[in-house]
CSV table of N, CA and C in Angstrom, one decimal:
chain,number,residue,atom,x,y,z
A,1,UNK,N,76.4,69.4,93.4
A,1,UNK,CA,75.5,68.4,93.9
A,1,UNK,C,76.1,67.7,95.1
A,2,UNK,N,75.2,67.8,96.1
A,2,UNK,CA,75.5,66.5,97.3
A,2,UNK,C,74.6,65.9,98.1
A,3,UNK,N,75.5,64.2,98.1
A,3,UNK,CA,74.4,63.7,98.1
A,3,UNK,C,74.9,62.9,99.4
A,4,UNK,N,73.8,62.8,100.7
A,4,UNK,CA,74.0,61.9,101.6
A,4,UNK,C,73.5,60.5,101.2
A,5,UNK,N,74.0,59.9,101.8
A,5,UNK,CA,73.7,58.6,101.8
A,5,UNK,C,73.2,57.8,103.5
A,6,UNK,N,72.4,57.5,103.4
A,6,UNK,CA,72.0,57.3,104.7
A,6,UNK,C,70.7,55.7,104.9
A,7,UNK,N,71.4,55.3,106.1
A,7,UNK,CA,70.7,54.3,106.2
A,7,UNK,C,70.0,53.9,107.6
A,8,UNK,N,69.0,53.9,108.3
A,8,UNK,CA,68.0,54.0,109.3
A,8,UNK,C,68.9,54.8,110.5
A,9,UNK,N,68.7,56.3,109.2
A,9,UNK,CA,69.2,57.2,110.0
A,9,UNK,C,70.9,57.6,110.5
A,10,UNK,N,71.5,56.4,109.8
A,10,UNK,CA,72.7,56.5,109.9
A,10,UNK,C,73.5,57.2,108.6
A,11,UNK,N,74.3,58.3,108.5
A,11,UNK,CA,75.5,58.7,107.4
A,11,UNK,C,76.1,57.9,107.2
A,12,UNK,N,76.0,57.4,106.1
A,12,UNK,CA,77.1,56.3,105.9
A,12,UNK,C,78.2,57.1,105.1
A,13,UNK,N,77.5,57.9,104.0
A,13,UNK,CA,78.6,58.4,103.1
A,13,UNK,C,77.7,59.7,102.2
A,14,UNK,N,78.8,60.9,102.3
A,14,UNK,CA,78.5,62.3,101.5
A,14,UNK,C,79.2,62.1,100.4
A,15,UNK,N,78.9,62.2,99.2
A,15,UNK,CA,79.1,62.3,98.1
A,15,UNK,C,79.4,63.7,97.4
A,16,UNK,N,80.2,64.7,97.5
A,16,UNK,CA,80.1,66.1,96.2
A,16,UNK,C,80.8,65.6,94.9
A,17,UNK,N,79.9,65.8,94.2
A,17,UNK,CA,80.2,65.3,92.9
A,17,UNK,C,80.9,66.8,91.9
A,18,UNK,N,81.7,66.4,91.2
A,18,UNK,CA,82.7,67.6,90.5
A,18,UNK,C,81.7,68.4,90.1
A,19,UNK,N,80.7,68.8,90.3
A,19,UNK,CA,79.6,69.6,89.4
A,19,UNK,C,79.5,70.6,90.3
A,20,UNK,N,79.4,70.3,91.7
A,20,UNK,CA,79.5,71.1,92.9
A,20,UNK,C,79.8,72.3,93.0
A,21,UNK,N,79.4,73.7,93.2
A,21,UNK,CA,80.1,74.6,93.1
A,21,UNK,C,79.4,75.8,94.1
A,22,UNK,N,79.6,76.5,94.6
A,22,UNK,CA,79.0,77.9,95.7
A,22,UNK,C,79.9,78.3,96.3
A,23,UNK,N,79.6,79.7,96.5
A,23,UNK,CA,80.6,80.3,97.5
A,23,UNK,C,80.7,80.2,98.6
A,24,UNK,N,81.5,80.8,99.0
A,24,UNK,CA,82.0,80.9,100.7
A,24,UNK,C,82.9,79.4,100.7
A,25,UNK,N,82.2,78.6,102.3
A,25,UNK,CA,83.1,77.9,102.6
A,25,UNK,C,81.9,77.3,103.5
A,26,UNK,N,81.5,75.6,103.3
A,26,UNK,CA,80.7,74.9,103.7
A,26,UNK,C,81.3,73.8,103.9
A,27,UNK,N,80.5,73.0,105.5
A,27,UNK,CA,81.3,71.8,105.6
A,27,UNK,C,80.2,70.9,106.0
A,28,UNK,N,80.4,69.9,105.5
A,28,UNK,CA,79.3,69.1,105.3
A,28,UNK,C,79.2,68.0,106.1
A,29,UNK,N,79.8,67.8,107.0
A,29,UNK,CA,79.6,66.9,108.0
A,29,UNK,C,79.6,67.4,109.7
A,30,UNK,N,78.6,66.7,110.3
A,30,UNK,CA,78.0,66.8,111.8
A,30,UNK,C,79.6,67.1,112.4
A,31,UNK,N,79.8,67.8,113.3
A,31,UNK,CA,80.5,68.4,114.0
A,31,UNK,C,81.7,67.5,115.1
A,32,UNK,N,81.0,66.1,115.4
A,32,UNK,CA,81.1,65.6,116.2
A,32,UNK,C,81.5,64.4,115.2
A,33,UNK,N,81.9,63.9,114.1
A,33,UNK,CA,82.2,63.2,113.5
A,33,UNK,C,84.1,63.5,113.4
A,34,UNK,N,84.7,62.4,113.4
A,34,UNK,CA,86.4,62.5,113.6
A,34,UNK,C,86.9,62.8,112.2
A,35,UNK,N,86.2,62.5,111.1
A,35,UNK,CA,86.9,62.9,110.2
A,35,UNK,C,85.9,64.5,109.8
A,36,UNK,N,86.7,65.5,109.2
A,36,UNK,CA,85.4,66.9,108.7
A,36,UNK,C,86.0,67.1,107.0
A,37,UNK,N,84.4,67.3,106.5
A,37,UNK,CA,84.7,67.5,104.9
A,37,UNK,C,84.0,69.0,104.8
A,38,UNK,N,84.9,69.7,104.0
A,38,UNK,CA,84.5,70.6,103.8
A,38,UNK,C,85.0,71.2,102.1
A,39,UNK,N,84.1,72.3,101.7
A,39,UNK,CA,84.4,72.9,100.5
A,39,UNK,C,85.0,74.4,100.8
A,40,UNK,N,85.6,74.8,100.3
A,40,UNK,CA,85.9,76.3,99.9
A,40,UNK,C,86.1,77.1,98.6
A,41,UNK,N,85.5,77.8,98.2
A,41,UNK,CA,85.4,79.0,96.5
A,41,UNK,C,86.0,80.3,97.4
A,42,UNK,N,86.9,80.8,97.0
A,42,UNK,CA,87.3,81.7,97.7
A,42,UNK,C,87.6,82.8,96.4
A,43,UNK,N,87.6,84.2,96.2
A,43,UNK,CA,88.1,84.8,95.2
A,43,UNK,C,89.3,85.1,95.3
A,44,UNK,N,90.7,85.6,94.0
A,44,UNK,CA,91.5,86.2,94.1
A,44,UNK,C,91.6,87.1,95.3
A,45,UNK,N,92.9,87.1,95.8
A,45,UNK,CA,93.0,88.0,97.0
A,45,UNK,C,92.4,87.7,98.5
A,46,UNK,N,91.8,86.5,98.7
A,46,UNK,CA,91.1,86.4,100.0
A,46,UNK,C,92.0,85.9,100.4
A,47,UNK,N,92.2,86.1,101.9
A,47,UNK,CA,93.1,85.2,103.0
A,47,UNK,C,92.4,85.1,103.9
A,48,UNK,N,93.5,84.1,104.5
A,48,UNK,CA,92.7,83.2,105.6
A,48,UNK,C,94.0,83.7,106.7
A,49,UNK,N,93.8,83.8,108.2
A,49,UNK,CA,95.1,84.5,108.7
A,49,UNK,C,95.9,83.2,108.7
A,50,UNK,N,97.2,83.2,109.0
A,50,UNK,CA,97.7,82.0,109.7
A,50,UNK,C,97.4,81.8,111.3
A,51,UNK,N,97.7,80.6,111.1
A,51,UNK,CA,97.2,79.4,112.2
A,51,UNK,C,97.5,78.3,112.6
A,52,UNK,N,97.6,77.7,113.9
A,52,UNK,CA,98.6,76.7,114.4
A,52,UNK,C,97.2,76.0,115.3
A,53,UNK,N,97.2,74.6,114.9
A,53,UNK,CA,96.1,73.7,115.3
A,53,UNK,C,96.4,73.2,116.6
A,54,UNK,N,95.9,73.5,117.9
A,54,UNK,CA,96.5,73.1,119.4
A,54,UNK,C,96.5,71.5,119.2
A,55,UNK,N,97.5,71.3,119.6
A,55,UNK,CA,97.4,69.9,120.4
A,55,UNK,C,95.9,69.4,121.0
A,56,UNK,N,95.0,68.7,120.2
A,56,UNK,CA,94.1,68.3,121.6
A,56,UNK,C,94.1,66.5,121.4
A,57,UNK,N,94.0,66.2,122.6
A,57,UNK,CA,93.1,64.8,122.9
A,57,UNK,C,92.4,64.4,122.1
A,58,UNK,N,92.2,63.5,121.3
A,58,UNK,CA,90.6,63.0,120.5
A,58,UNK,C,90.3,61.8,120.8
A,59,UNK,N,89.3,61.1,120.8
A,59,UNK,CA,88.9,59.6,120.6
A,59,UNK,C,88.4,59.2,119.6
A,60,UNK,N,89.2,58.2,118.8
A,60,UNK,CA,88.5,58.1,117.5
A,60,UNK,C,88.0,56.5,117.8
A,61,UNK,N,86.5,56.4,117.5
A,61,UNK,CA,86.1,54.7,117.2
A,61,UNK,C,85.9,54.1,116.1
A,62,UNK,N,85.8,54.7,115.1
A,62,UNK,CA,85.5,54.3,113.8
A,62,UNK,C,86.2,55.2,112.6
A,63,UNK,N,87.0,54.4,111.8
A,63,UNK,CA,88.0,54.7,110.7
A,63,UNK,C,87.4,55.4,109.8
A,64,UNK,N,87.0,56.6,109.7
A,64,UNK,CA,86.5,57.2,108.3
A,64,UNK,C,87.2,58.1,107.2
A,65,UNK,N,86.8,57.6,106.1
A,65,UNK,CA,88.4,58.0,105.1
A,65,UNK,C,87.2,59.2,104.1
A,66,UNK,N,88.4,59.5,103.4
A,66,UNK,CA,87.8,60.4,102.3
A,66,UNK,C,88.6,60.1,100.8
A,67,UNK,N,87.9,59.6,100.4
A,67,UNK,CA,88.7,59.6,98.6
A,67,UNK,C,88.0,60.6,97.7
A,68,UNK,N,89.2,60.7,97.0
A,68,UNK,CA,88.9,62.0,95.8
A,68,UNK,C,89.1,61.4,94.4
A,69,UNK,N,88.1,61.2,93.8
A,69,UNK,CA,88.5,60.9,92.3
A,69,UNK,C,89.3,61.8,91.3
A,70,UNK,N,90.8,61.2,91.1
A,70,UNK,CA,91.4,62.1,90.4
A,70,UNK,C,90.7,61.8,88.8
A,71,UNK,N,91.1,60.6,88.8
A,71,UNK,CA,90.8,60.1,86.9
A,71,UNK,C,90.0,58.8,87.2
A,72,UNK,N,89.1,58.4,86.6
A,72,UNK,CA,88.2,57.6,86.3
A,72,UNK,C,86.9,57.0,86.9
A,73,UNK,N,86.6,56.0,86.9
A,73,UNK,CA,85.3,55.4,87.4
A,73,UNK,C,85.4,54.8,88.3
A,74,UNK,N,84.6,54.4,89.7
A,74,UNK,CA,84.7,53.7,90.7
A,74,UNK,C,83.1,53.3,91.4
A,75,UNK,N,82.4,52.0,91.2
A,75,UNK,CA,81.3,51.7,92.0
A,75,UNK,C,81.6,51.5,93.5
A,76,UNK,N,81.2,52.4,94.3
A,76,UNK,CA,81.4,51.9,95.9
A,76,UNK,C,79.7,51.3,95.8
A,77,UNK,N,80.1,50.3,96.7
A,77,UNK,CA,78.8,49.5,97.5
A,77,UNK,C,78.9,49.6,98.9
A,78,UNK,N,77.5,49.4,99.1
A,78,UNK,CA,77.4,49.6,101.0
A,78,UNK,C,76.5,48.6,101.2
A,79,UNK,N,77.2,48.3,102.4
A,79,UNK,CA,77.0,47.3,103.4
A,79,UNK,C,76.6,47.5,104.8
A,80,UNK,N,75.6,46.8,105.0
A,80,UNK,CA,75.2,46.7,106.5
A,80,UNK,C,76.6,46.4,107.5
A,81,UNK,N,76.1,46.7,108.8
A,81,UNK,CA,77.4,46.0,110.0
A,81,UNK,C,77.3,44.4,109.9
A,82,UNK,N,76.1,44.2,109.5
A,82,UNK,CA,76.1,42.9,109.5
A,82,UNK,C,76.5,42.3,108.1
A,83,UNK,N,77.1,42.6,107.2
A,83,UNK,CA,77.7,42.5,106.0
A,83,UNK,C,76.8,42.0,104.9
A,84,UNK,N,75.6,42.6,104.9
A,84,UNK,CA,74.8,42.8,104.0
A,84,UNK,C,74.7,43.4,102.9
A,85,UNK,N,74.2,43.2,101.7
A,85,UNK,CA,74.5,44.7,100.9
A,85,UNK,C,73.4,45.4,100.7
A,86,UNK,N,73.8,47.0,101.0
A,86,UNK,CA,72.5,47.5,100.8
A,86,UNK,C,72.0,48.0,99.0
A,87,UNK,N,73.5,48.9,99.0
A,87,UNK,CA,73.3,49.6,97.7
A,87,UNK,C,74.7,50.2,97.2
A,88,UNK,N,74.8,50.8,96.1
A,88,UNK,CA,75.8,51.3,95.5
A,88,UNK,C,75.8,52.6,94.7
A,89,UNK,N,77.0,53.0,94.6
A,89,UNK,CA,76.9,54.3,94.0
A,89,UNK,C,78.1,54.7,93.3
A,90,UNK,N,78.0,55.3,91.7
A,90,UNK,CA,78.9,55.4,90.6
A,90,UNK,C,79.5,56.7,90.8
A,91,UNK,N,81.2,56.7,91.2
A,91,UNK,CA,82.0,57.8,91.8
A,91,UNK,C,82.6,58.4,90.5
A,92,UNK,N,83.4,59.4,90.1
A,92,UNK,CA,84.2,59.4,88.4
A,92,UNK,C,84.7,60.6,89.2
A,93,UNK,N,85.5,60.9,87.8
A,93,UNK,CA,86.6,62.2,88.0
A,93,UNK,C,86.0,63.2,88.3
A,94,UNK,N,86.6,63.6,89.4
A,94,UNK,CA,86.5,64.7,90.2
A,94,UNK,C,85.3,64.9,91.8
A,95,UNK,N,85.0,63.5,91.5
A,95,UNK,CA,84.2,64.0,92.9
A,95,UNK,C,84.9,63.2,94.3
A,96,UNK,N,84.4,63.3,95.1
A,96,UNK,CA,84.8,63.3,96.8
A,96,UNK,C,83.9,62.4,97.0
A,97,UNK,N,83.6,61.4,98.3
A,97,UNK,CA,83.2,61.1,98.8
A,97,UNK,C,84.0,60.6,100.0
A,98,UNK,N,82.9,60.4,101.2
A,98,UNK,CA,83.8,60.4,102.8
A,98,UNK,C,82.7,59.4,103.5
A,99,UNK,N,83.5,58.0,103.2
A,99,UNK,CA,83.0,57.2,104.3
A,99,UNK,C,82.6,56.9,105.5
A,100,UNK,N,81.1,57.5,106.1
A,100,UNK,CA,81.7,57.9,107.2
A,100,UNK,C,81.3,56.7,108.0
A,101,UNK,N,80.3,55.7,107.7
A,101,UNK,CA,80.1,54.3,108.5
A,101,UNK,C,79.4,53.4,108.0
A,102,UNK,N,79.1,52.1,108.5
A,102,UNK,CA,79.0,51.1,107.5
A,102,UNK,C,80.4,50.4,106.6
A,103,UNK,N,79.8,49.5,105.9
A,103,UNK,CA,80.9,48.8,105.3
A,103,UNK,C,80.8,48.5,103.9
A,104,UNK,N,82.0,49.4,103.2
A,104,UNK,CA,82.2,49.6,101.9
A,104,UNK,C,83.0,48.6,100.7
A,105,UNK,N,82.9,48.4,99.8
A,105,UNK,CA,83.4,47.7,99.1
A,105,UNK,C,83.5,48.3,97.3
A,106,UNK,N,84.3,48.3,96.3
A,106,UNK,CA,84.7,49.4,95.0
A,106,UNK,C,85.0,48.4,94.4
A,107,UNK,N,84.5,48.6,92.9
A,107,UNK,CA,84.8,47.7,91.6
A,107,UNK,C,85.1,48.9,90.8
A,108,UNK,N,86.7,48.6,90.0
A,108,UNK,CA,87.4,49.9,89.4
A,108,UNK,C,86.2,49.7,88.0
A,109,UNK,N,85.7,50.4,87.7
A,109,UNK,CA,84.7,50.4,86.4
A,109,UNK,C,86.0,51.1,85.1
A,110,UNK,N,86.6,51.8,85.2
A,110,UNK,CA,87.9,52.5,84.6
A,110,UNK,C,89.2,52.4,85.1
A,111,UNK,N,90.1,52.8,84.6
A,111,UNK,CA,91.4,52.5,85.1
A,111,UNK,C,91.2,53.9,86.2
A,112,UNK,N,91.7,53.7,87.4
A,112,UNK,CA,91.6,55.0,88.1
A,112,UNK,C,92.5,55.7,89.1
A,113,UNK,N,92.7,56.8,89.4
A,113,UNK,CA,93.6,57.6,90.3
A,113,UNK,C,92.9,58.5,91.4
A,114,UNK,N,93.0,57.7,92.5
A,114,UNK,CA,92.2,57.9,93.8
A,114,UNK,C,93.1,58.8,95.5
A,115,UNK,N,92.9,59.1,95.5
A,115,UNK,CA,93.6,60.1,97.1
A,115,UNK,C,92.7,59.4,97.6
A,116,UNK,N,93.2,58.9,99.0
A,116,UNK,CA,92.4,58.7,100.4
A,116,UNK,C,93.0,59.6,101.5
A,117,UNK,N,92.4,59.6,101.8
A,117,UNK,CA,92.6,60.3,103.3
A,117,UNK,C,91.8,59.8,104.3
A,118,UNK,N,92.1,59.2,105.4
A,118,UNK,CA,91.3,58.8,106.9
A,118,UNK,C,92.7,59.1,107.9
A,119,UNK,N,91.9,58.7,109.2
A,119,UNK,CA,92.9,58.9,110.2
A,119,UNK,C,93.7,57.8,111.0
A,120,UNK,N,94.6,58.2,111.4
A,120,UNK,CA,96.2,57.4,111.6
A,120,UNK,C,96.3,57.4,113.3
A,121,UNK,N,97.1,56.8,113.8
A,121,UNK,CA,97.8,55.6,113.1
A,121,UNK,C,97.2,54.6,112.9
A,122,UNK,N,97.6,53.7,111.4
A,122,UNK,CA,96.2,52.8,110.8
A,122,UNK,C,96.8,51.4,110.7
A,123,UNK,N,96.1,50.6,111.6
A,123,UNK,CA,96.7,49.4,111.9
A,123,UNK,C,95.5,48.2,110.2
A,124,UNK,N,96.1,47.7,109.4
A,124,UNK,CA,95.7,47.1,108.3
A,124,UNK,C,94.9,45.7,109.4
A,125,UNK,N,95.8,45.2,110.1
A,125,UNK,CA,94.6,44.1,110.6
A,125,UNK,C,94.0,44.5,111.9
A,126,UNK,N,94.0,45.9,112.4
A,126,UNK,CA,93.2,46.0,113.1
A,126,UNK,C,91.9,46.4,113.2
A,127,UNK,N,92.3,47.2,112.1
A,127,UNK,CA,90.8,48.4,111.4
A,127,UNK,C,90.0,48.1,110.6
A,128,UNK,N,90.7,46.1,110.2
A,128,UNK,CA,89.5,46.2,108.8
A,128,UNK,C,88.8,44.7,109.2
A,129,UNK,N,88.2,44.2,108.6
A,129,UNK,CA,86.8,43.0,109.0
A,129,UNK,C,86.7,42.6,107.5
A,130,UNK,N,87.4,41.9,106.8
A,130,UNK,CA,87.5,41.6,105.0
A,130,UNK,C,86.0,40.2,105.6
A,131,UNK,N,85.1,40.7,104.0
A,131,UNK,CA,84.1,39.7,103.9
A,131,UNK,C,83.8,39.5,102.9
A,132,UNK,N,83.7,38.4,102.2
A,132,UNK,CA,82.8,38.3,100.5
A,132,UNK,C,81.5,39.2,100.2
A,133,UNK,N,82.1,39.8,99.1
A,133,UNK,CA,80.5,40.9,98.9
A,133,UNK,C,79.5,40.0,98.1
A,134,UNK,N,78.3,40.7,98.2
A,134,UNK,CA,77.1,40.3,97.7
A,134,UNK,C,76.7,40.2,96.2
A,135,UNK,N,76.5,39.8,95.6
A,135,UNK,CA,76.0,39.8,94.1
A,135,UNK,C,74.8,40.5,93.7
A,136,UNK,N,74.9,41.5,93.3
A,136,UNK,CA,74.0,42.4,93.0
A,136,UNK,C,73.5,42.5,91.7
A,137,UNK,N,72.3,43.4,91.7
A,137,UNK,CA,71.8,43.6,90.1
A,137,UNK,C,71.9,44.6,89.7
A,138,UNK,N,72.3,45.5,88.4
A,138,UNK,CA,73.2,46.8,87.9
A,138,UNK,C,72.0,47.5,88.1
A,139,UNK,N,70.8,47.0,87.9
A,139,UNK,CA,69.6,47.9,88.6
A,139,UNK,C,69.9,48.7,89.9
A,140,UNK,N,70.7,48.0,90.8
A,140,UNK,CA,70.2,48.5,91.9
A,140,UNK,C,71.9,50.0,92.2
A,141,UNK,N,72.6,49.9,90.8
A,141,UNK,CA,73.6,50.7,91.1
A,141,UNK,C,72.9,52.4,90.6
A,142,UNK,N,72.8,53.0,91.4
A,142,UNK,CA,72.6,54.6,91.2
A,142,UNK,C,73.5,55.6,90.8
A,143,UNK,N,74.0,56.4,89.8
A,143,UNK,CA,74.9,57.3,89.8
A,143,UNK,C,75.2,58.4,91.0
């Protein structure tokens, strides 16, 4: 299962939840986005040739990361630019999600073990905008 998350037309964030499963090799974000998520199921014996990634130029404007839930539970919330809150969503072992805009905020619901991945080099006071989150109602958290 995958789930976009989207807000007046904007991606904020893809969701593949560990349940996720098909062949080949799919990637699930717009082409033109700096960070790319993709899946691969490949059988015994497939290869891929080797390959050397050129050098190119990029422009990156906005920081988008990817966490992977190794072990446990994680509420992400989302936020407007304007530090609103819109809504939330219940992450657990084994699924992905890749923030790709808007502004996020996680309450560890379990003790947990998380991979991030975004792109470098990552300045801590230059990349981030810290704000008090919103008080919400467990109604409005979705799995």
């Amino acid at each position: 299962m995958v789930e976009n998350i989207v807000y007046q037309h904007t991606l904020m964030a893809i969701i593949i939840r560990a349940s996720f499963k098909q062949e080949g090799i799919s990637f699930f974000t717009p082409e033109d986005f700096s960070q790319q998520l993709g899946y691969m199921n490949r059988p015994k014996g497939y290869t891929i040739e080797p390959h050397i990634h050129r050098h190119l130029e990029r422009k990156v404007f906005f920081t988008q990361e990817v966490l992977v839930v190794r072990k446990g539970r994680v509420r992400v919330d989302f936020y407007k630019d304007t530090q609103e809150y819109l809504e939330s969503r219940v992450i657990s072992t084994g699924d992905v999600i890749l923030l790709a805009a808007a502004g996020h905020g996680f309450e560890f619901l379990e003790d947990a073990e998380i991979i991030e991945v975004k792109q470098g080099p990552y300045s801590e006071t230059d990349d981030k905008v810290r704000f008090n989150k919103k008080k919400f109602l467990k109604a409005e958290v979705t799995r």
